[in-house]
PDB file of C-alpha atoms in Angstrom:
ATOM      1  CA  MET A   1    -108.767 -39.733 163.553  1.00 82.00           C
ATOM      2  CA  ALA A   2    -107.962 -43.088 165.163  1.00 84.00           C
ATOM      3  CA  LYS A   3    -111.064 -42.786 167.325  1.00 88.00           C
ATOM      4  CA  GLU A   4    -113.265 -41.623 164.447  1.00 90.00           C
ATOM      5  CA  HIS A   5    -112.244 -44.247 161.913  1.00 90.00           C
ATOM      6  CA  TYR A   6    -111.183 -47.203 164.065  1.00 89.00           C
ATOM      7  CA  ASN A   7    -112.801 -46.570 167.453  1.00 93.00           C
ATOM      8  CA  ALA A   8    -109.275 -46.704 168.933  1.00 90.00           C
ATOM      9  CA  HIS A   9    -108.373 -44.495 171.877  1.00 92.00           C
ATOM     10  CA  TYR A  10    -104.720 -43.399 171.840  1.00 91.00           C
ATOM     11  CA  THR A  11    -102.760 -40.499 173.242  1.00 93.00           C
ATOM     12  CA  VAL A  12    -100.584 -38.539 170.820  1.00 90.00           C
ATOM     13  CA  ASN A  13     -97.511 -40.318 172.191  1.00 92.00           C
ATOM     14  CA  GLY A  14     -99.329 -43.628 171.834  1.00 92.00           C
ATOM     15  CA  ILE A  15     -99.968 -42.950 168.150  1.00 90.00           C
ATOM     16  CA  TYR A  16     -96.298 -42.073 167.590  1.00 89.00           C
ATOM     17  CA  GLU A  17     -95.202 -45.264 169.365  1.00 92.00           C
ATOM     18  CA  LEU A  18     -97.651 -47.337 167.325  1.00 90.00           C
ATOM     19  CA  LEU A  19     -96.348 -45.851 164.076  1.00 90.00           C
ATOM     20  CA  LYS A  20     -92.771 -46.473 165.205  1.00 91.00           C
ATOM     21  CA  ARG A  21     -93.539 -50.152 165.960  1.00 94.00           C
ATOM     22  CA  ILE A  22     -94.920 -50.679 162.471  1.00 93.00           C
ATOM     23  CA  ASP A  23     -91.954 -48.817 160.962  1.00 91.00           C
ATOM     24  CA  MET A  24     -93.924 -45.781 159.830  1.00 88.00           C
ATOM     25  CA  SER A  25     -93.790 -42.117 160.704  1.00 81.00           C
ATOM     26  CA  TRP A  26     -96.118 -39.172 160.611  1.00 79.00           C
ATOM     27  CA  ILE A  27     -94.862 -36.813 157.935  1.00 78.00           C
ATOM     28  CA  SER A  28     -96.669 -33.689 156.934  1.00 75.00           C
ATOM     29  CA  ALA A  29     -95.984 -31.437 154.010  1.00 77.00           C
ATOM     30  CA  ARG A  30     -93.951 -28.338 154.630  1.00 79.00           C
ATOM     31  CA  SER A  31     -96.081 -25.239 154.385  1.00 83.00           C
ATOM     32  CA  GLN A  32     -95.164 -22.607 151.840  1.00 85.00           C
ATOM     33  CA  HIS A  33     -93.738 -19.331 153.081  1.00 89.00           C
ATOM     34  CA  PRO A  34     -96.203 -16.443 152.577  1.00 87.00           C
ATOM     35  CA  LYS A  35     -93.542 -14.386 150.773  1.00 92.00           C
ATOM     36  CA  ALA A  36     -92.451 -17.235 148.477  1.00 93.00           C
ATOM     37  CA  ASP A  37     -92.128 -16.351 144.798  1.00 95.00           C
ATOM     38  CA  PRO A  38     -93.354 -19.285 142.661  1.00 93.00           C
ATOM     39  CA  GLN A  39     -91.957 -17.743 139.456  1.00 95.00           C
ATOM     40  CA  ALA A  40     -88.489 -17.389 140.981  1.00 95.00           C
ATOM     41  CA  GLN A  41     -88.686 -20.982 142.228  1.00 92.00           C
ATOM     42  CA  ASP A  42     -89.644 -22.256 138.762  1.00 93.00           C
ATOM     43  CA  ALA A  43     -86.793 -20.288 137.183  1.00 93.00           C
ATOM     44  CA  PHE A  44     -84.371 -21.770 139.722  1.00 93.00           C
ATOM     45  CA  LYS A  45     -85.637 -25.297 139.047  1.00 91.00           C
ATOM     46  CA  LYS A  46     -85.249 -24.833 135.291  1.00 91.00           C
ATOM     47  CA  LEU A  47     -81.753 -23.383 135.684  1.00 91.00           C
ATOM     48  CA  TYR A  48     -80.518 -26.202 137.923  1.00 90.00           C
ATOM     49  CA  SER A  49     -82.527 -29.188 136.702  1.00 84.00           C
ATOM     50  CA  THR A  50     -80.514 -32.194 135.663  1.00 74.00           C
ATOM     51  CA  GLY A  51     -83.110 -33.657 133.330  1.00 62.00           C
TER      52      GLY A  51
END
């Protein structure tokens, strides 16, 4: 992506170091488990919500 958008050539470690220097990090969303039950999760959220 760095090469495509910015014509910058970095190794993976180089990208992580660059992000660290500018006080950022690479965070990706956690994938959802294939056996997850969205209805059970919603019920849990409603039961334990504080709002």
